[in-house]
Coordinates of C-alpha atoms in Angstrom, one line a residue:
M12 CA -8.1 -40.4 -30.8
A13 CA -10.3 -37.5 -29.8
Y14 CA -12.4 -38.1 -26.7
H15 CA -15.8 -37.4 -28.3
T16 CA -15.1 -39.9 -31.1
I17 CA -14.8 -42.8 -28.7
V18 CA -17.8 -45.0 -29.5
D19 CA -18.1 -46.8 -26.1
R20 CA -17.2 -44.3 -23.4
S21 CA -19.0 -46.2 -20.7
S22 CA -15.9 -48.4 -20.3
G23 CA -13.3 -46.7 -18.3
R24 CA -10.5 -48.6 -20.0
N25 CA -11.6 -47.1 -23.4
V26 CA -11.3 -43.5 -22.2
A27 CA -8.5 -43.6 -19.6
S28 CA -5.6 -43.2 -22.0
T29 CA -7.2 -40.3 -24.0
L30 CA -8.2 -38.5 -20.8
Q31 CA -4.7 -38.9 -19.3
D32 CA -3.1 -37.4 -22.4
I33 CA -5.4 -34.4 -22.1
A34 CA -4.8 -34.0 -18.4
N35 CA -1.0 -34.3 -18.7
G36 CA -0.9 -31.9 -21.6
N37 CA 0.4 -34.5 -24.0
V38 CA -2.4 -33.8 -26.4
I39 CA -3.5 -30.2 -27.2
V40 CA -7.2 -30.0 -28.1
D41 CA -7.6 -27.2 -30.7
Y42 CA -10.5 -24.8 -30.8
A43 CA -12.3 -26.8 -33.5
D44 CA -12.6 -29.9 -31.3
R45 CA -12.7 -28.3 -27.8
R46 CA -16.5 -27.7 -27.9
S47 CA -17.2 -31.3 -28.9
V48 CA -14.8 -32.7 -26.2
V49 CA -16.2 -30.4 -23.5
D50 CA -19.8 -31.2 -24.4
A51 CA -19.0 -34.9 -24.4
L52 CA -17.3 -34.7 -21.0
M53 CA -20.2 -32.7 -19.4
Q54 CA -22.7 -35.2 -20.9
D55 CA -20.8 -38.1 -19.4
L56 CA -20.3 -36.5 -16.0
K57 CA -23.9 -35.3 -15.4
E58 CA -25.9 -37.2 -12.7
G59 CA -26.8 -40.6 -14.1
G60 CA -24.1 -40.4 -16.9
V61 CA -21.7 -43.1 -18.0
F62 CA -19.2 -42.0 -15.3
K63 CA -21.0 -44.4 -13.0
N64 CA -19.2 -47.3 -14.7
W65 CA -15.8 -45.7 -14.2
S66 CA -13.4 -46.1 -11.3
E67 CA -12.3 -43.2 -9.1
R68 CA -9.1 -43.0 -11.1
E69 CA -10.9 -42.6 -14.4
L70 CA -13.3 -40.1 -12.8
V71 CA -10.4 -38.0 -11.6
L72 CA -8.8 -38.1 -15.0
A73 CA -12.0 -36.9 -16.6
L74 CA -12.2 -34.0 -14.2
Q75 CA -8.6 -33.1 -14.6
A76 CA -9.1 -33.0 -18.4
L77 CA -12.1 -30.8 -17.9
K78 CA -10.1 -28.5 -15.7
I79 CA -7.4 -28.1 -18.3
L80 CA -9.9 -27.4 -21.1
G81 CA -12.0 -25.1 -18.8
R82 CA -9.1 -22.7 -18.3
A83 CA -10.4 -20.8 -21.4
T84 CA -13.9 -19.7 -22.1
E85 CA -13.9 -20.5 -25.8
G86 CA -15.7 -23.7 -26.6
C87 CA -16.7 -24.3 -23.0
D88 CA -20.2 -23.0 -22.9
S89 CA -21.7 -26.2 -21.6
I90 CA -19.7 -25.7 -18.4
F91 CA -21.1 -22.2 -17.7
T92 CA -24.8 -23.2 -18.0
E93 CA -27.0 -24.0 -15.0
E94 CA -26.9 -27.7 -15.9
G95 CA -23.1 -27.5 -16.1
I96 CA -22.8 -25.8 -12.7
R97 CA -25.2 -28.3 -11.2
T98 CA -23.0 -31.1 -12.5
L99 CA -19.9 -29.6 -11.0
M100 CA -21.6 -29.1 -7.7
Y101 CA -22.8 -32.8 -7.8
H102 CA -19.2 -34.1 -8.1
S103 CA -17.8 -31.7 -5.5
G104 CA -20.2 -32.9 -2.9
L105 CA -22.1 -29.6 -2.7
C106 CA -25.4 -31.1 -3.8
K107 CA -25.5 -34.2 -1.8
V108 CA -23.2 -33.9 1.2
T109 CA -22.0 -37.3 2.6
E110 CA -18.7 -38.5 4.1
A111 CA -18.1 -40.3 0.8
T112 CA -18.4 -37.2 -1.4
V113 CA -16.4 -34.7 0.7
D114 CA -12.7 -34.2 0.5
R115 CA -12.0 -36.9 -2.0
T116 CA -9.5 -36.5 -4.9
S117 CA -12.4 -36.3 -7.4
S118 CA -14.3 -33.7 -5.3
R119 CA -11.2 -31.5 -5.0
E120 CA -10.6 -31.6 -8.8
T121 CA -14.2 -30.7 -9.3
L122 CA -13.9 -27.7 -7.0
K123 CA -11.0 -26.5 -9.1
C124 CA -13.2 -26.7 -12.2
L125 CA -15.9 -24.8 -10.4
A126 CA -13.6 -22.1 -9.1
N127 CA -12.3 -21.6 -12.6
A128 CA -15.8 -21.3 -14.0
L129 CA -16.8 -18.7 -11.3
L130 CA -13.6 -16.7 -12.0
L131 CA -13.8 -16.7 -15.8
K132 CA -17.6 -16.3 -16.1
P133 CA -19.1 -14.0 -13.5
T134 CA -22.6 -14.8 -14.9
T135 CA -22.2 -18.3 -13.2
R136 CA -22.2 -16.7 -9.7
P137 CA -26.0 -16.0 -9.6
I138 CA -26.5 -19.6 -10.8
F139 CA -24.3 -20.8 -8.0
E140 CA -26.3 -18.7 -5.6
R141 CA -29.7 -20.0 -6.8
L142 CA -28.4 -23.6 -6.3
E143 CA -27.4 -22.7 -2.7
G144 CA -23.8 -23.5 -3.4
H145 CA -22.5 -20.7 -1.1
G146 CA -24.4 -22.1 1.9
Q147 CA -23.0 -25.7 1.3
C148 CA -19.5 -24.3 1.1
A149 CA -19.9 -22.4 4.4
L150 CA -21.2 -25.6 6.1
L151 CA -18.4 -27.7 4.8
L152 CA -15.8 -25.2 5.8
K153 CA -16.8 -25.6 9.5
R154 CA -15.4 -29.2 9.4
P155 CA -12.1 -28.9 11.3
H156 CA -10.6 -32.0 9.6
L157 CA -10.8 -30.8 6.0
S158 CA -7.5 -31.0 4.1
N159 CA -5.6 -27.8 3.3
E160 CA -6.6 -28.2 -0.3
S161 CA -10.3 -28.4 0.4
Q162 CA -10.2 -25.4 2.8
F163 CA -8.3 -23.4 0.2
L164 CA -10.8 -24.3 -2.6
F165 CA -13.9 -23.6 -0.5
S166 CA -12.4 -20.3 0.6
R167 CA -11.5 -19.4 -2.9
I168 CA -15.0 -20.1 -4.2
L169 CA -16.6 -18.1 -1.3
F170 CA -14.2 -15.2 -2.0
L171 CA -15.3 -15.2 -5.7
V172 CA -19.0 -15.3 -5.1
T173 CA -18.9 -12.6 -2.3
I174 CA -17.3 -9.9 -4.5
D175 CA -19.8 -7.0 -4.2
A176 CA -22.6 -9.5 -3.7
T177 CA -24.9 -8.1 -1.0
S178 CA -27.5 -10.9 -1.1
I179 CA -24.9 -13.7 -0.8
V180 CA -23.1 -12.0 2.0
K181 CA -26.3 -11.4 3.9
S182 CA -27.2 -15.1 3.6
L183 CA -23.7 -16.2 4.7
M184 CA -23.7 -13.8 7.6
D185 CA -27.3 -14.2 8.9
D186 CA -28.1 -17.8 7.9
Y187 CA -24.8 -19.6 7.9
H188 CA -22.8 -17.8 10.6
G189 CA -20.1 -16.6 8.2
V190 CA -17.9 -15.2 11.0
D191 CA -17.7 -18.6 12.7
T192 CA -16.9 -20.3 9.4
V193 CA -13.9 -18.1 8.8
G194 CA -12.8 -18.4 12.4
V195 CA -12.7 -22.2 12.1
V196 CA -10.4 -22.0 9.0
L197 CA -8.1 -19.4 10.6
K198 CA -7.8 -21.2 13.9
T199 CA -7.4 -24.6 12.3
Q200 CA -4.5 -23.3 10.2
L201 CA -2.8 -21.6 13.1
A202 CA -2.9 -24.9 15.0
R203 CA -1.5 -26.9 12.1
S204 CA 2.2 -27.3 11.4
P205 CA 3.3 -26.4 7.9
D206 CA 3.4 -29.7 6.0
G207 CA 5.3 -28.6 2.9
T208 CA 2.4 -29.5 0.5
M209 CA 1.4 -27.4 -2.5
F210 CA -1.5 -25.9 -0.6
S211 CA 0.5 -24.4 2.2
Q212 CA -0.7 -22.7 5.4
S213 CA 0.1 -19.4 3.9
M214 CA -2.1 -20.1 0.9
V215 CA -5.1 -21.2 2.9
L216 CA -4.8 -18.3 5.3
S217 CA -4.5 -15.8 2.5
E218 CA -7.7 -17.1 0.7
A219 CA -9.7 -17.2 4.0
L220 CA -8.6 -13.6 4.8
K221 CA -9.6 -12.4 1.3
Y222 CA -13.0 -14.0 1.9
L223 CA -13.2 -12.3 5.3
F224 CA -12.3 -9.0 3.7
N225 CA -15.2 -9.3 1.3
L226 CA -17.6 -10.0 4.1
M227 CA -16.4 -7.0 6.1
I228 CA -16.6 -4.7 3.0
V229 CA -20.1 -5.7 2.0
D230 CA -21.7 -6.2 5.4
P231 CA -22.3 -2.4 6.1
K232 CA -24.3 -2.3 2.8
I233 CA -26.8 -4.9 3.9
E234 CA -30.2 -3.6 4.8
R235 CA -31.4 -5.0 8.1
S236 CA -34.6 -4.0 9.7
E237 CA -33.0 -3.5 13.1
E238 CA -30.4 -1.2 11.6
A239 CA -32.7 0.8 9.3
H240 CA -32.1 4.1 11.3
F241 CA -28.3 3.7 11.6
T242 CA -25.9 6.2 10.1
R243 CA -23.0 5.1 8.0
E244 CA -20.7 5.3 11.0
E245 CA -23.1 3.3 13.2
R246 CA -23.3 0.6 10.5
T247 CA -19.5 0.4 10.4
L248 CA -19.4 0.0 14.2
A249 CA -22.1 -2.6 14.0
T250 CA -20.1 -4.5 11.4
A251 CA -17.0 -4.3 13.6
K252 CA -18.9 -5.7 16.5
R253 CA -20.0 -8.7 14.4
F254 CA -16.5 -9.5 13.5
Q255 CA -14.7 -8.5 16.7
S256 CA -14.3 -12.1 17.9
L257 CA -11.9 -12.6 15.0
L258 CA -9.6 -9.8 16.0
P259 CA -7.4 -11.7 18.4
T260 CA -6.9 -14.4 15.7
I261 CA -5.9 -11.8 13.1
V262 CA -3.4 -10.4 15.6
S263 CA -2.1 -14.0 16.2
I264 CA -1.5 -14.5 12.4
L265 CA 0.6 -11.3 12.3
T266 CA 2.5 -12.0 15.5
T267 CA 3.1 -15.8 15.4
I268 CA 3.8 -16.5 11.7
P269 CA 7.2 -15.2 10.6
P270 CA 7.1 -12.7 7.7
S271 CA 8.8 -13.7 4.5
S272 CA 12.3 -12.4 3.8
P273 CA 13.6 -10.1 2.5
D274 CA 10.3 -8.6 1.4
P275 CA 8.0 -9.1 4.4
L276 CA 4.8 -7.4 3.1
Q277 CA 3.6 -10.6 1.4
P278 CA 0.5 -12.9 2.1
P279 CA -0.8 -13.8 4.5
H280 CA 0.5 -10.7 6.4
S281 CA -0.6 -8.3 3.7
H282 CA -4.1 -9.7 3.7
A283 CA -4.3 -9.7 7.5
I284 CA -3.3 -6.0 7.4
H285 CA -6.1 -5.3 4.9
V286 CA -8.6 -6.9 7.3
L287 CA -7.3 -4.8 10.2
L288 CA -8.2 -1.7 8.1
N289 CA -11.9 -2.5 8.6
F290 CA -11.7 -2.5 12.4
P291 CA -12.2 0.8 14.1
I292 CA -9.1 1.0 16.2
S293 CA -9.5 2.4 19.7
T294 CA -8.2 1.7 23.2
S295 CA -11.4 -0.2 23.9
A296 CA -11.9 -1.9 20.5
L297 CA -8.6 -3.9 20.5
L298 CA -9.8 -7.1 22.2
V299 CA -6.3 -8.2 22.8
T300 CA -4.0 -8.0 25.9
R301 CA -1.6 -5.1 26.4
S302 CA 1.3 -7.4 25.7
Q303 CA -0.3 -8.5 22.4
Q304 CA -0.7 -4.9 21.4
A305 CA 2.9 -4.2 22.1
I306 CA 4.0 -7.3 20.1
L307 CA 1.6 -6.3 17.2
L308 CA 3.2 -2.8 17.1
D309 CA 6.7 -4.3 17.1
V310 CA 5.7 -6.6 14.2
L311 CA 4.0 -4.0 12.1
T312 CA 6.8 -1.4 12.5
Q313 CA 9.4 -4.0 11.7
I314 CA 7.5 -5.1 8.6
L315 CA 7.4 -1.4 7.5
N316 CA 11.0 -0.9 8.2
D317 CA 12.1 -4.0 6.4
T318 CA 9.9 -3.2 3.4
L319 CA 11.4 0.3 3.0
K320 CA 14.9 -1.0 3.5
H321 CA 14.5 -3.8 1.0
S322 CA 12.5 -2.0 -1.7
L323 CA 13.6 1.6 -1.6
N324 CA 17.0 3.3 -1.9
T325 CA 18.5 3.9 1.5
D326 CA 21.7 5.7 0.4
D327 CA 21.9 8.7 2.6
E328 CA 23.2 10.8 -0.3
A329 CA 20.4 9.8 -2.7
S330 CA 18.0 12.5 -3.7
T331 CA 15.6 10.3 -5.7
D332 CA 13.6 7.2 -4.9
G333 CA 15.0 3.8 -5.5
L334 CA 13.5 1.1 -7.6
S335 CA 10.6 -1.0 -6.3
N336 CA 12.1 -4.4 -7.3
G337 CA 9.0 -5.2 -9.4
T338 CA 6.6 -4.5 -6.5
E339 CA 4.0 -1.8 -6.8
L340 CA 4.9 -0.2 -3.4
D341 CA 2.4 2.6 -3.8
E342 CA -0.3 0.0 -3.5
I343 CA 0.9 -2.4 -0.9
V344 CA 2.6 -0.1 1.7
P345 CA -0.1 2.5 2.4
P346 CA -2.6 0.0 4.0
L347 CA 0.1 -0.9 6.6
V348 CA 0.8 2.8 7.2
I349 CA -2.9 3.5 7.6
V350 CA -3.3 0.8 10.2
L351 CA -0.4 2.3 12.2
T352 CA -2.0 5.7 11.8
N353 CA -5.4 4.4 13.2
I354 CA -3.6 2.9 16.2
A355 CA -1.8 6.2 16.8
S356 CA -5.0 8.2 16.4
A357 CA -6.5 6.3 19.4
G358 CA -3.9 7.9 21.6
G359 CA -2.7 6.4 24.8
E360 CA 0.2 3.9 25.0
G361 CA -0.1 3.0 21.3
R362 CA 0.7 6.5 20.2
A363 CA 3.6 6.9 22.6
A364 CA 5.1 3.5 21.7
L365 CA 4.8 4.4 18.0
K366 CA 6.5 7.8 18.4
A367 CA 9.4 6.1 20.3
K368 CA 9.9 3.7 17.4
L369 CA 9.3 6.1 14.5
L370 CA 10.7 9.4 15.7
P371 CA 13.0 8.7 18.7
D372 CA 14.4 11.7 20.6
D373 CA 18.0 10.4 20.5
V374 CA 18.3 11.0 16.8
D375 CA 21.6 11.9 15.1
R376 CA 21.4 15.6 14.4
S377 CA 24.9 16.0 13.0
K378 CA 23.4 15.8 9.5
P379 CA 19.9 16.5 8.0
L380 CA 17.3 14.2 9.5
E381 CA 16.4 12.5 6.2
K382 CA 20.0 11.4 5.7
G383 CA 21.2 8.0 6.8
D384 CA 20.1 4.4 7.1
S385 CA 17.9 4.6 10.3
F386 CA 14.2 3.8 10.3
S387 CA 13.3 7.4 11.0
A388 CA 15.5 8.7 8.1
R389 CA 13.8 6.2 5.7
L390 CA 10.4 7.4 6.8
I391 CA 11.3 11.1 6.6
R392 CA 12.6 10.6 3.1
R393 CA 9.2 9.3 2.1
M394 CA 7.6 12.6 3.1
T395 CA 9.1 14.2 0.0
S396 CA 8.9 11.2 -2.4
M397 CA 8.1 12.3 -5.9
R398 CA 7.4 8.8 -7.3
Y399 CA 5.3 7.3 -4.6
S400 CA 2.5 9.8 -3.9
R401 CA 0.3 7.6 -1.7
I402 CA 3.3 6.5 0.4
R403 CA 4.2 10.2 0.8
E404 CA 0.8 11.2 2.0
T405 CA 0.2 8.3 4.3
V406 CA 3.6 8.4 5.9
S407 CA 3.3 12.2 6.4
Q408 CA -0.1 11.7 8.1
L409 CA 1.3 8.9 10.3
L410 CA 4.2 11.1 11.5
F411 CA 1.9 14.0 12.0
V412 CA -0.5 11.9 14.2
V413 CA 2.3 10.5 16.4
C414 CA 3.5 14.1 16.9
N415 CA 0.0 14.8 18.4
E416 CA -1.0 16.7 15.2
D417 CA 1.2 19.6 16.3
P418 CA 3.0 21.3 13.3
A419 CA 5.8 22.6 15.6
E420 CA 6.4 19.2 17.1
L421 CA 6.4 17.5 13.6
T422 CA 8.9 20.1 12.4
R423 CA 11.2 19.6 15.3
H424 CA 11.3 15.8 14.6
V425 CA 11.6 15.9 10.8
G426 CA 12.8 19.3 9.8
Y427 CA 10.6 21.9 8.2
G428 CA 12.1 21.2 4.8
N429 CA 10.6 17.7 4.9
A430 CA 7.3 18.8 6.5
A431 CA 6.7 21.9 4.4
G432 CA 4.7 20.3 1.6
F433 CA 2.4 18.3 4.0
L434 CA 1.8 21.3 6.2
L435 CA 1.1 23.8 3.4
N436 CA -1.2 21.4 1.6
R437 CA -3.3 21.3 4.8
N438 CA -3.1 25.1 5.3
L439 CA -1.4 24.6 8.6
G440 CA 1.0 27.5 8.1
V441 CA 4.6 27.8 9.3
P442 CA 5.5 26.9 12.9
A443 CA 6.9 29.8 15.0
S444 CA 10.2 28.0 15.3
V445 CA 10.7 28.4 11.5
S446 CA 9.3 32.0 11.1
G447 CA 12.7 33.5 11.7
A448 CA 12.0 34.9 15.1
H449 CA 13.6 32.1 17.1
V450 CA 15.8 29.0 16.6
E451 CA 15.2 25.9 18.7
E452 CA 18.0 24.6 20.9
I453 CA 18.5 21.0 21.7
D454 CA 20.1 19.8 24.9
D455 CA 23.2 17.6 24.7
D456 CA 21.0 14.6 25.2
D457 CA 18.9 15.6 22.2
S458 CA 15.8 16.4 24.3
P459 CA 13.9 19.5 23.2
S460 CA 14.5 22.7 25.1
A461 CA 11.3 24.2 26.5
S462 CA 12.5 27.7 27.4
T463 CA 15.9 28.7 25.8
T464 CA 16.1 30.1 22.3
T465 CA 18.7 31.9 20.4
T466 CA 18.6 34.1 17.3
P467 CA 20.2 32.5 14.2
T468 CA 23.2 34.2 12.8
T469 CA 22.7 32.9 9.3
A470 CA 20.8 34.9 6.7
T471 CA 18.1 32.3 6.1
S472 CA 14.7 33.9 6.7
P473 CA 11.7 32.1 5.1
S474 CA 9.2 34.0 3.0
P475 CA 6.2 35.3 5.0
S476 CA 4.0 34.3 2.1
L477 CA 4.2 30.6 3.2
S478 CA 1.2 30.9 5.3
K479 CA -0.9 31.5 2.2
P480 CA 0.4 29.3 -0.5
T481 CA -0.7 30.0 -4.0
T482 CA 0.7 26.9 -5.8
P483 CA 0.8 23.3 -4.7
P484 CA 4.2 22.7 -3.0
A485 CA 4.3 18.9 -3.5
A486 CA 6.4 19.2 -6.6
T487 CA 8.9 21.6 -5.0
T488 CA 9.3 20.1 -1.6
A489 CA 11.8 17.4 -2.6
T490 CA 14.0 20.0 -4.4
T491 CA 13.7 22.4 -1.5
T492 CA 14.7 19.8 1.0
S493 CA 17.6 18.5 -1.0
S494 CA 18.8 22.0 -1.7
T495 CA 18.6 23.2 1.9
A496 CA 20.1 20.0 3.2
S497 CA 23.0 20.3 0.6
L498 CA 23.5 23.9 1.6
S499 CA 23.8 22.9 5.3
S500 CA 26.1 20.1 4.4
T501 CA 28.3 22.3 2.2
L502 CA 28.6 24.9 5.0
A503 CA 29.3 22.3 7.5
G504 CA 32.5 21.0 5.9
S505 CA 33.7 18.5 8.5
E506 CA 30.9 18.3 11.0
A507 CA 31.3 17.9 14.8
T508 CA 31.4 14.4 16.0
S509 CA 28.9 12.9 18.4
S510 CA 31.2 13.3 21.4
A511 CA 31.9 16.9 20.5
R512 CA 28.2 17.6 20.5
R513 CA 27.7 16.0 23.9
A514 CA 30.6 18.2 25.3
A515 CA 28.6 21.3 24.5
T516 CA 25.8 22.2 26.9
R517 CA 23.5 23.4 24.2
A518 CA 23.5 23.4 20.4
A519 CA 21.4 25.4 18.0
V520 CA 19.3 23.4 15.5
N521 CA 18.6 24.5 11.9
P522 CA 14.8 24.3 11.8
I523 CA 14.8 23.5 8.1
T524 CA 17.0 20.4 8.2
G525 CA 16.7 19.5 11.8
A526 CA 20.5 19.2 12.0
Y527 CA 22.8 21.2 14.2
Y528 CA 24.2 24.4 12.8
P529 CA 27.8 24.0 11.7
D530 CA 30.7 25.0 14.0
P531 CA 32.3 28.2 12.5
S532 CA 35.8 27.0 13.6
A533 CA 35.2 23.7 11.7
I534 CA 34.3 25.7 8.6
R535 CA 37.5 27.8 8.9
T536 CA 39.6 24.7 9.4
A537 CA 38.0 23.0 6.3
M538 CA 38.5 26.1 4.1
A539 CA 42.1 26.6 5.2
D540 CA 43.0 23.3 3.4
M541 CA 41.1 24.3 0.2
T542 CA 42.8 25.6 -3.0
E543 CA 41.5 28.7 -4.7
E544 CA 40.0 26.6 -7.4
E545 CA 38.1 24.5 -4.9
K546 CA 36.9 27.6 -3.1
E547 CA 35.6 29.0 -6.4
E548 CA 33.8 25.7 -7.2
E549 CA 32.2 25.6 -3.7
A550 CA 31.1 29.2 -4.2
G551 CA 29.5 28.4 -7.5
R552 CA 27.6 25.5 -6.1
L553 CA 26.5 27.6 -3.2
L554 CA 25.1 30.3 -5.5
D555 CA 23.3 27.6 -7.5
M556 CA 21.7 26.2 -4.4
I557 CA 20.7 29.7 -3.2
D558 CA 19.0 30.3 -6.6
K559 CA 17.1 27.0 -6.4
M560 CA 15.9 27.9 -2.9
R561 CA 14.8 31.3 -4.1
R562 CA 12.8 29.8 -7.0
T563 CA 10.9 27.4 -4.7
G564 CA 9.5 30.2 -2.7
V565 CA 10.1 28.4 0.6
M566 CA 12.9 30.7 1.6
E567 CA 13.7 34.3 0.4
M568 CA 17.3 33.8 -0.5
R569 CA 19.4 36.4 -2.3
N570 CA 21.9 35.4 -5.0
P571 CA 24.2 38.4 -5.6
A572 CA 25.3 37.4 -9.0
L573 CA 21.7 36.8 -10.1
E574 CA 20.5 40.1 -8.6
A575 CA 23.2 42.0 -10.4
G576 CA 22.1 40.4 -13.6
L577 CA 18.5 41.3 -12.9
R578 CA 19.4 44.9 -12.2
Q579 CA 21.3 45.1 -15.4
R580 CA 18.4 43.7 -17.4
E581 CA 16.1 46.1 -15.6
R582 CA 18.3 49.0 -16.6
E583 CA 18.4 47.8 -20.2
R584 CA 14.6 47.5 -20.3
H585 CA 14.3 51.0 -18.9
Y586 CA 16.5 52.4 -21.6
E587 CA 14.7 50.5 -24.3
E588 CA 11.4 51.8 -23.0
E589 CA 12.7 55.4 -23.1
E590 CA 13.9 55.0 -26.7
R591 CA 10.6 53.5 -27.7
R592 CA 8.7 56.4 -26.3
E593 CA 11.0 58.9 -27.9
Q594 CA 10.5 57.1 -31.3
E595 CA 6.8 57.2 -30.9
E596 CA 6.8 60.9 -30.1
E597 CA 8.9 61.7 -33.2
E598 CA 6.6 59.6 -35.4
A599 CA 3.6 61.4 -34.0
L600 CA 5.1 64.8 -34.8
E601 CA 6.0 63.7 -38.3
R602 CA 2.5 62.6 -39.0
E603 CA 1.1 65.8 -37.7
Y604 CA 3.6 68.4 -39.1
G605 CA 5.5 66.4 -41.7
H606 CA 9.3 66.5 -42.2
V607 CA 10.9 69.7 -41.0

């Protein structure tokens, strides 16, 4: 029997079975009947309706049925009216707050209906504001003994109604102490042990952090008389000051809650990182202890390392990006990288610590720096990523900042082949160590030499036109790096081992790849074991790579076979031009004097 066709709905026993069938999904209410059923439910649930004769169980069933039906907008218009929102607020305890109306099963089911309505019909949000629902939610959230489910639902509702809503955010911030409200939820959840319920600690923290993010985004847009003369930067700083009491709590969320595995960049950590983006990071703004800062950097860099390792190809021979495992990495990774960049931009111990983690001096230079499975190699590979443009830009900026924004230092740590696109796009030119005049030498402990340089013996001089690029290099950087690195790898043959490198007092470094130049004796040894066919194959590959490097414009390489062909084509064009001119002269003479 359809609910709206029940004659006497004032008796709970008459409606319980029908409501339970709807709530459990045993009965599907089609579109033709949905409007009638929803209208009847809203009529029975309004203040003073027949629900007063029902038990708590029957009331919960009615609200659960309404929740199921209200997941679609068609036929549910009576929910989205002012009277409908008022009815939902009444049963959720937001109209008349008493101990008997808060955190009951029926009130939580009503909050779910209300959250669905605010999500599906944005036009209900101004109605909710007029009825002061946001203020009541903020007041109730300050209760430390609310269940996880109620905290989650109140936070979800506040998140929905604060999306680009200046007036609601101003009211929450100035009248209802919104910062303290969020702080209560966050601190309460950190103090609670995970209980394994459906509404977990992670879910509640995530929803509260999303609500906090909205507050921080909208707050600078609020017009306050005392801030009328503030610039945009001053408004941002004023906002950060209002929220600064929450910073230690945000840091605690990141450092005390273990990240998920194997993909750590998940809520609540991802939401906490988004919140950190809104704090101006400086040595004085981080209101945490030095040890907490160190722990935070450890956690953030580990999350970045694990994310790149899990989601991107780490094969040191791979020349293309790996799959993202269903995750849109170009959206979720950059915020983390930007937070690290902000910390590094403040200088001091934070920058030094990050440099030691991201670009250590004791790196293996027996192969190009982007090759391998180390953290630094994964980051350097991202600098030439063709698929993830935002990751490429943010990672390049991060490494540039930790290198004190010095192009020469960046090139020494990542190789010019990997840094070329970033430097040229910013008109930073070519560092002197790559200009062909000098080649940097690295001590046997891999520390940079400050005074000694040697002249390279290989014929690899970059084009002087690099300082004034005429075309965007982003599309060619990856090819250039791969070609240069492969060239170095081909020439190397069997490369010197780590112990052999330490035996030498100094070793020249290829500024393009960041790897040591190959030992000539090792090349001769490797070639001695090659057949003539293998030598021809290697020579062919070498010529192909030289041609690719020449086409990129990064290096002025000469391909003898190609140049011979070009010269031959030039001679042919010259002869053709001579024949064409002679033919034209003969035709002109014939037109003027006729056939002889």
